[in-house]
Amino acid sequence: MNQIILTGDRPTGRLHVGHYVGSLKERVRLQNSGSFNEIYIMIADAQALTDNAEHPEKVRQNIAQVALDYLACGLDPEKSTIFIQSMIPELTELTFYYMNLVTVSRVQRNPTVKSEIQMRNFEASIPVGFFCYPISQAADITAFRATAVPAGEDQMPMVEQCKEIVHKFNTVYGNTLTEPLIMLPSNRACMRLPGIDGKAKMSKSLGNCIYLSDETEEIKAKVMSMFTNPNHLRVQDPGKVDGNPVFIYLEAFSRPEHFEEFLPEYNGLDELKEHYKSGGLGDVKVKKFLNSVMQKELAPIRERRKMWEKRLPEVYDILRAGTETAKKVAAETLHDVHHAMQIDYFESKDFRR
């Protein structure tokens, strides 16, 4: 069986470091590993429209922003197919068929749907399109026969629901769809990076993000303002590491060579943590180290993005070519689905066959 990846992002604006450590960095590694036959990276604009239906211009503008961040991080159109979701009508048709295989109560139990509804204040009035987006995601994944979905921990319920839909479809109509597996980041700190304000989730709407395209001074200002440990008032006070955003970011980003270059008096992150916990290490020093680490990691991404910004017609051509390729693959899957469901009426001269 071919090993195939499907993953992507909603075009709600520039991507941030949570996207980077949660999925983008891993996508680039997997792309370059040679372990996968096909890699599909989707800009999920149709999904973004489920809660931006009255402002489609925002979604349209953000497609270029996401594509720029993809290319800046190292996604290679020669190795990965980057495409726009809404330009693949086969995905919408698959979603419609899958809706018959899922109950309303099952979607309501989906923890990701629950949290997203609460975050967007949709409790009283949930758009149907938004409510059904787990089914839409299943269509996205199965259309490309994905065997693996690199994603963060918050997407586990979505992939589980996709697997249920695959199982139900194959049970009812015969073995047609491929069941995917989720690929979580190996570094637990990368599964869900908190916001710089200490809130559990980094979110554009909360204004607590560090963007991949942030300039040097913006990154520094955000790092130095980060929430740490409110009880760590003096340098000599013992500090708390668990749940401390600064140390979570260091777990996600720092490597041994960063200590050698920027903080040689420590042998590594474990030693830095122990000093902080025992007292005698101030927040400012730790934040300065984190800033150095973040600058080192994000500077090349920012520079590549600026390079691609000067080549926007080429970015457009990459998206168009990728979308054409993706459409052909999705059409093949839809053909198989039609046949399995016996709705390929004109494949035969007799409706009864």
Tab-separated table of C-alpha atoms in Angstrom:
chain	number	residue	atom	x	y	z
A	1	MET	CA	0.000	0.000	0.000
A	2	ASN	CA	1.225	3.492	-0.844
A	3	GLN	CA	2.043	5.648	2.150
A	4	ILE	CA	0.151	8.916	1.753
A	5	ILE	CA	-0.070	12.045	3.904
A	6	LEU	CA	-2.932	14.550	3.991
A	7	THR	CA	-2.742	17.588	6.226
A	8	GLY	CA	-3.414	21.311	6.053
A	9	ASP	CA	-4.505	24.546	7.701
A	10	ARG	CA	-7.412	26.951	7.644
A	11	PRO	CA	-6.452	30.240	5.959
A	12	THR	CA	-7.330	32.540	8.841
A	13	GLY	CA	-4.161	34.611	8.586
A	14	ARG	CA	-0.427	34.242	8.947
A	15	LEU	CA	0.712	31.019	10.607
A	16	HIS	CA	2.327	31.123	14.041
A	17	VAL	CA	4.916	29.124	15.954
A	18	GLY	CA	2.208	26.827	17.313
A	19	HIS	CA	1.501	25.704	13.754
A	20	TYR	CA	5.226	25.358	13.161
A	21	VAL	CA	6.121	23.056	16.060
A	22	GLY	CA	2.743	21.301	15.998
A	23	SER	CA	2.786	20.284	12.351
A	24	LEU	CA	4.742	22.367	9.826
A	25	LYS	CA	8.211	21.369	10.991
A	26	GLU	CA	7.186	17.715	11.039
A	27	ARG	CA	5.628	17.975	7.574
A	28	VAL	CA	8.917	19.208	6.159
A	29	ARG	CA	10.784	16.369	7.881
A	30	LEU	CA	8.339	13.778	6.536
A	31	GLN	CA	8.447	15.338	3.071
A	32	ASN	CA	12.214	14.981	2.990
A	33	SER	CA	12.317	11.539	4.619
A	34	GLY	CA	11.511	9.606	1.456
A	35	SER	CA	9.127	7.399	3.450
A	36	PHE	CA	5.944	8.581	1.729
A	37	ASN	CA	4.769	8.080	-1.833
A	38	GLU	CA	2.478	11.120	-1.909
A	39	ILE	CA	2.045	14.195	0.301
A	40	TYR	CA	-0.983	16.493	0.036
A	41	ILE	CA	-1.030	19.836	1.863
A	42	MET	CA	-4.452	21.486	1.840
A	43	ILE	CA	-5.317	25.142	2.337
A	44	ALA	CA	-8.736	24.564	3.916
A	45	ASP	CA	-10.566	27.668	2.708
A	46	ALA	CA	-13.964	25.959	2.534
A	47	GLN	CA	-13.609	25.020	6.180
A	48	ALA	CA	-12.567	28.597	7.020
A	49	LEU	CA	-15.780	29.825	5.390
A	50	THR	CA	-17.868	27.868	7.920
A	51	ASP	CA	-17.315	30.694	10.412
A	52	ASN	CA	-16.380	33.442	7.941
A	53	ALA	CA	-19.271	33.135	5.493
A	54	GLU	CA	-20.017	36.857	5.632
A	55	HIS	CA	-16.393	37.832	5.011
A	56	PRO	CA	-15.072	35.669	2.174
A	57	GLU	CA	-12.615	38.399	1.219
A	58	LYS	CA	-10.654	37.650	4.413
A	59	VAL	CA	-10.342	33.994	3.499
A	60	ARG	CA	-9.300	34.868	-0.044
A	61	GLN	CA	-6.558	37.225	1.150
A	62	ASN	CA	-5.276	34.719	3.684
A	63	ILE	CA	-4.701	31.944	1.139
A	64	ALA	CA	-1.560	33.710	-0.059
A	65	GLN	CA	-0.414	34.219	3.537
A	66	VAL	CA	-0.650	30.512	4.308
A	67	ALA	CA	1.024	29.539	1.032
A	68	LEU	CA	3.912	31.918	1.766
A	69	ASP	CA	4.379	30.414	5.220
A	70	TYR	CA	4.332	26.899	3.760
A	71	LEU	CA	7.054	27.685	1.259
A	72	ALA	CA	9.054	29.666	3.817
A	73	CYS	CA	9.095	26.683	6.187
A	74	GLY	CA	10.471	24.423	3.469
A	75	LEU	CA	7.484	22.679	1.913
A	76	ASP	CA	8.621	21.871	-1.611
A	77	PRO	CA	6.054	21.800	-4.460
A	78	GLU	CA	8.271	19.244	-6.197
A	79	LYS	CA	7.740	16.854	-3.291
A	80	SER	CA	4.380	17.949	-1.817
A	81	THR	CA	1.127	18.797	-3.576
A	82	ILE	CA	-0.169	22.091	-2.165
A	83	PHE	CA	-3.803	22.782	-3.128
A	84	ILE	CA	-6.892	24.854	-2.339
A	85	GLN	CA	-9.771	22.908	-0.800
A	86	SER	CA	-12.736	24.742	-2.361
A	87	MET	CA	-11.401	24.146	-5.863
A	88	ILE	CA	-11.977	20.384	-5.449
A	89	PRO	CA	-15.786	19.950	-5.735
A	90	GLU	CA	-15.379	16.199	-5.245
A	91	LEU	CA	-14.715	16.899	-1.564
A	92	THR	CA	-18.128	18.523	-1.175
A	93	GLU	CA	-19.871	15.571	-2.802
A	94	LEU	CA	-18.069	13.073	-0.566
A	95	THR	CA	-19.060	15.144	2.478
A	96	PHE	CA	-22.712	14.937	1.427
A	97	TYR	CA	-22.612	11.136	1.207
A	98	TYR	CA	-20.769	10.749	4.513
A	99	MET	CA	-23.411	12.841	6.296
A	100	ASN	CA	-25.738	9.851	6.014
A	101	LEU	CA	-23.297	7.746	8.034
A	102	VAL	CA	-23.015	10.038	11.094
A	103	THR	CA	-25.643	10.989	13.671
A	104	VAL	CA	-26.126	14.471	15.082
A	105	SER	CA	-25.470	13.181	18.595
A	106	ARG	CA	-22.124	11.720	17.496
A	107	VAL	CA	-20.937	15.059	16.125
A	108	GLN	CA	-22.160	16.777	19.293
A	109	ARG	CA	-19.958	14.460	21.378
A	110	ASN	CA	-16.819	15.378	19.436
A	111	PRO	CA	-14.587	17.209	21.974
A	112	THR	CA	-12.926	19.364	19.315
A	113	VAL	CA	-16.304	20.507	17.993
A	114	LYS	CA	-17.445	21.307	21.533
A	115	SER	CA	-14.412	23.446	22.301
A	116	GLU	CA	-14.539	25.234	18.938
A	117	ILE	CA	-18.239	26.027	19.395
A	118	GLN	CA	-17.531	27.444	22.846
A	119	MET	CA	-14.538	29.472	21.642
A	120	ARG	CA	-16.602	31.071	18.854
A	121	ASN	CA	-19.680	31.649	21.038
A	122	PHE	CA	-21.811	29.503	18.737
A	123	GLU	CA	-23.727	27.789	21.573
A	124	ALA	CA	-27.031	29.470	20.718
A	125	SER	CA	-26.722	29.492	16.940
A	126	ILE	CA	-24.386	26.986	15.289
A	127	PRO	CA	-24.005	27.241	11.500
A	128	VAL	CA	-24.742	23.844	9.969
A	129	GLY	CA	-21.600	24.022	7.863
A	130	PHE	CA	-19.464	24.561	10.934
A	131	PHE	CA	-21.226	21.796	12.849
A	132	CYS	CA	-20.513	19.339	10.034
A	133	TYR	CA	-16.845	20.139	9.526
A	134	PRO	CA	-15.641	16.842	11.087
A	135	ILE	CA	-17.476	15.113	8.234
A	136	SER	CA	-15.875	17.480	5.748
A	137	GLN	CA	-12.464	16.626	7.203
A	138	ALA	CA	-13.206	12.942	6.710
A	139	ALA	CA	-13.925	13.682	3.050
A	140	ASP	CA	-10.621	15.545	2.731
A	141	ILE	CA	-8.645	12.689	4.268
A	142	THR	CA	-10.313	9.837	2.415
A	143	ALA	CA	-10.378	11.587	-0.974
A	144	PHE	CA	-6.612	11.225	-1.141
A	145	ARG	CA	-6.557	7.772	0.487
A	146	ALA	CA	-4.357	9.181	3.238
A	147	THR	CA	-2.717	6.596	5.458
A	148	ALA	CA	-1.298	9.236	7.819
A	149	VAL	CA	-2.486	12.619	9.089
A	150	PRO	CA	0.230	14.669	10.846
A	151	ALA	CA	-1.622	16.872	13.334
A	152	GLY	CA	-1.724	18.187	16.860
A	153	GLU	CA	-3.343	16.485	19.831
A	154	ASP	CA	-6.493	18.600	19.471
A	155	GLN	CA	-7.201	16.908	16.122
A	156	MET	CA	-7.294	13.365	17.529
A	157	PRO	CA	-11.116	13.360	17.882
A	158	MET	CA	-11.441	14.470	14.261
A	159	VAL	CA	-9.283	11.631	12.951
A	160	GLU	CA	-11.139	9.163	15.173
A	161	GLN	CA	-14.428	10.324	13.685
A	162	CYS	CA	-12.962	9.920	10.201
A	163	LYS	CA	-11.978	6.336	11.041
A	164	GLU	CA	-15.543	5.654	12.194
A	165	ILE	CA	-16.910	6.978	8.896
A	166	VAL	CA	-14.456	4.828	6.927
A	167	HIS	CA	-15.445	1.741	8.926
A	168	LYS	CA	-19.158	2.426	8.459
A	169	PHE	CA	-18.796	3.086	4.716
A	170	ASN	CA	-16.726	-0.033	4.130
A	171	THR	CA	-19.132	-2.138	6.201
A	172	VAL	CA	-22.178	-0.920	4.285
A	173	TYR	CA	-20.777	-0.577	0.757
A	174	GLY	CA	-17.705	-2.793	0.650
A	175	ASN	CA	-14.013	-2.146	1.218
A	176	THR	CA	-13.441	1.153	-0.612
A	177	LEU	CA	-11.958	3.800	1.702
A	178	THR	CA	-8.581	3.862	3.443
A	179	GLU	CA	-8.438	4.192	7.223
A	180	PRO	CA	-5.942	6.861	8.360
A	181	LEU	CA	-3.699	7.094	11.405
A	182	ILE	CA	-2.857	10.334	13.184
A	183	MET	CA	0.829	11.245	13.514
A	184	LEU	CA	1.389	13.283	16.679
A	185	PRO	CA	4.534	15.340	17.348
A	186	SER	CA	7.152	13.255	19.144
A	187	ASN	CA	7.949	16.181	21.451
A	188	ARG	CA	5.025	16.523	23.858
A	189	ALA	CA	5.622	20.275	24.248
A	190	CYS	CA	4.878	20.604	20.531
A	191	MET	CA	1.420	19.036	20.768
A	192	ARG	CA	-0.163	22.258	21.998
A	193	LEU	CA	1.985	25.330	22.469
A	194	PRO	CA	0.355	27.814	24.882
A	195	GLY	CA	-0.118	31.477	24.102
A	196	ILE	CA	2.451	33.991	25.320
A	197	ASP	CA	-0.162	35.112	27.882
A	198	GLY	CA	-0.180	31.649	29.473
A	199	LYS	CA	-3.575	30.652	28.093
A	200	ALA	CA	-3.844	27.029	27.038
A	201	LYS	CA	-4.130	27.689	23.317
A	202	MET	CA	-2.262	30.028	21.025
A	203	SER	CA	-4.916	31.840	19.025
A	204	LYS	CA	-4.978	34.715	16.552
A	205	SER	CA	-8.262	35.928	18.028
A	206	LEU	CA	-6.707	36.103	21.509
A	207	GLY	CA	-3.705	38.055	20.225
A	208	ASN	CA	-1.259	35.766	22.036
A	209	CYS	CA	0.739	34.465	19.058
A	210	ILE	CA	4.277	34.700	17.799
A	211	TYR	CA	3.982	34.627	14.014
A	212	LEU	CA	6.496	32.961	11.736
A	213	SER	CA	6.786	36.246	9.841
A	214	ASP	CA	7.297	38.480	12.903
A	215	GLU	CA	10.304	40.789	12.697
A	216	THR	CA	13.200	40.563	15.160
A	217	GLU	CA	11.946	43.293	17.482
A	218	GLU	CA	8.388	41.918	17.498
A	219	ILE	CA	9.645	38.494	18.555
A	220	LYS	CA	11.805	39.996	21.294
A	221	ALA	CA	8.964	42.132	22.661
A	222	LYS	CA	6.596	39.157	22.754
A	223	VAL	CA	9.107	36.834	24.413
A	224	MET	CA	10.082	39.376	27.059
A	225	SER	CA	6.398	39.981	27.875
A	226	MET	CA	5.599	36.283	28.244
A	227	PHE	CA	3.679	35.024	31.240
A	228	THR	CA	5.908	32.944	33.534
A	229	ASN	CA	5.380	32.170	37.219
A	230	PRO	CA	3.429	34.832	39.174
A	231	ASN	CA	4.970	33.684	42.481
A	232	HIS	CA	8.539	33.990	41.210
A	233	LEU	CA	8.910	37.591	42.387
A	234	ARG	CA	12.632	37.666	43.175
A	235	VAL	CA	15.618	35.993	41.549
A	236	GLN	CA	16.337	33.997	44.694
A	237	ASP	CA	12.767	32.628	44.908
A	238	PRO	CA	12.194	29.024	43.766
A	239	GLY	CA	10.387	28.961	40.430
A	240	LYS	CA	7.791	26.663	38.915
A	241	VAL	CA	8.674	24.970	35.618
A	242	ASP	CA	5.553	22.869	35.029
A	243	GLY	CA	3.020	24.856	33.020
A	244	ASN	CA	5.448	27.767	32.645
A	245	PRO	CA	5.124	28.946	29.007
A	246	VAL	CA	8.760	30.040	28.781
A	247	PHE	CA	9.988	26.543	29.619
A	248	ILE	CA	7.356	24.911	27.402
A	249	TYR	CA	8.690	26.987	24.499
A	250	LEU	CA	12.251	26.001	25.400
A	251	GLU	CA	11.221	22.338	25.393
A	252	ALA	CA	9.751	22.815	21.917
A	253	PHE	CA	12.549	24.875	20.367
A	254	SER	CA	15.863	24.595	22.225
A	255	ARG	CA	18.624	22.219	21.177
A	256	PRO	CA	22.047	21.441	22.685
A	257	GLU	CA	23.776	23.743	20.214
A	258	HIS	CA	21.683	26.664	21.460
A	259	PHE	CA	23.120	26.212	24.941
A	260	GLU	CA	26.626	26.008	23.527
A	261	GLU	CA	26.113	29.283	21.655
A	262	PHE	CA	23.924	31.365	23.944
A	263	LEU	CA	24.098	29.885	27.462
A	264	PRO	CA	27.337	27.855	27.777
A	265	GLU	CA	27.277	27.881	31.576
A	266	TYR	CA	24.481	25.280	31.440
A	267	ASN	CA	24.826	21.769	30.028
A	268	GLY	CA	21.267	21.683	28.819
A	269	LEU	CA	17.606	22.356	29.526
A	270	ASP	CA	17.389	19.959	32.473
A	271	GLU	CA	20.137	21.824	34.308
A	272	LEU	CA	18.480	25.173	33.546
A	273	LYS	CA	15.176	23.864	34.927
A	274	GLU	CA	16.789	22.617	38.127
A	275	HIS	CA	18.446	25.974	38.754
A	276	TYR	CA	15.140	27.790	38.192
A	277	LYS	CA	13.266	25.432	40.525
A	278	SER	CA	15.824	25.745	43.301
A	279	GLY	CA	16.012	29.556	43.075
A	280	GLY	CA	18.720	31.956	41.981
A	281	LEU	CA	17.705	32.222	38.327
A	282	GLY	CA	15.601	35.147	37.151
A	283	ASP	CA	12.898	35.199	34.508
A	284	VAL	CA	14.690	37.867	32.484
A	285	LYS	CA	17.742	35.678	31.923
A	286	VAL	CA	15.611	32.721	30.844
A	287	LYS	CA	13.552	34.905	28.526
A	288	LYS	CA	16.676	36.378	26.937
A	289	PHE	CA	17.875	32.865	26.218
A	290	LEU	CA	14.496	31.922	24.736
A	291	ASN	CA	14.573	35.037	22.572
A	292	SER	CA	17.985	34.029	21.199
A	293	VAL	CA	16.682	30.543	20.436
A	294	MET	CA	13.536	31.857	18.718
A	295	GLN	CA	15.497	34.371	16.646
A	296	LYS	CA	17.862	31.625	15.483
A	297	GLU	CA	14.965	29.376	14.459
A	298	LEU	CA	12.703	31.959	12.831
A	299	ALA	CA	15.192	34.209	11.000
A	300	PRO	CA	15.721	31.874	8.001
A	301	ILE	CA	11.969	31.254	7.727
A	302	ARG	CA	11.301	34.996	7.693
A	303	GLU	CA	13.944	35.611	5.035
A	304	ARG	CA	12.624	32.837	2.772
A	305	ARG	CA	9.134	34.290	3.139
A	306	LYS	CA	10.332	37.704	1.990
A	307	MET	CA	11.932	36.049	-1.013
A	308	TRP	CA	8.668	34.324	-1.962
A	309	GLU	CA	6.707	37.562	-1.434
A	310	LYS	CA	8.626	38.936	-4.417
A	311	ARG	CA	7.552	35.926	-6.498
A	312	LEU	CA	3.770	35.899	-5.933
A	313	PRO	CA	2.897	34.926	-9.553
A	314	GLU	CA	5.047	31.823	-9.064
A	315	VAL	CA	3.234	31.061	-5.794
A	316	TYR	CA	-0.074	31.321	-7.676
A	317	ASP	CA	1.179	28.882	-10.314
A	318	ILE	CA	2.263	26.431	-7.583
A	319	LEU	CA	-1.226	26.502	-6.062
A	320	ARG	CA	-2.941	26.106	-9.432
A	321	ALA	CA	-0.755	23.152	-10.460
A	322	GLY	CA	-1.167	21.478	-7.078
A	323	THR	CA	-4.938	21.929	-7.172
A	324	GLU	CA	-5.146	20.376	-10.650
A	325	THR	CA	-3.187	17.357	-9.441
A	326	ALA	CA	-5.313	17.012	-6.294
A	327	LYS	CA	-8.546	17.242	-8.274
A	328	LYS	CA	-7.587	14.272	-10.452
A	329	VAL	CA	-6.829	12.123	-7.397
A	330	ALA	CA	-10.067	13.106	-5.612
A	331	ALA	CA	-12.042	12.353	-8.790
A	332	GLU	CA	-10.656	8.806	-8.858
A	333	THR	CA	-11.750	8.220	-5.256
A	334	LEU	CA	-15.196	9.668	-5.949
A	335	HIS	CA	-15.557	7.325	-8.933
A	336	ASP	CA	-14.843	4.372	-6.621
A	337	VAL	CA	-17.341	5.699	-4.078
A	338	HIS	CA	-20.034	6.038	-6.772
A	339	HIS	CA	-19.401	2.446	-7.820
A	340	ALA	CA	-19.478	1.119	-4.255
A	341	MET	CA	-22.747	2.965	-3.551
A	342	GLN	CA	-24.215	1.785	-6.884
A	343	ILE	CA	-24.865	5.338	-8.041
A	344	ASP	CA	-22.654	5.109	-11.121
A	345	TYR	CA	-25.815	4.835	-13.227
A	346	PHE	CA	-24.341	5.550	-16.633
A	347	GLU	CA	-21.427	3.153	-16.264
A	348	SER	CA	-23.879	0.509	-17.409
A	349	LYS	CA	-26.669	0.522	-19.978
A	350	ASP	CA	-28.989	-1.081	-17.464
A	351	PHE	CA	-29.991	0.700	-14.228
A	352	ARG	CA	-30.688	-2.665	-12.628
A	353	ARG	CA	-27.003	-3.702	-12.671
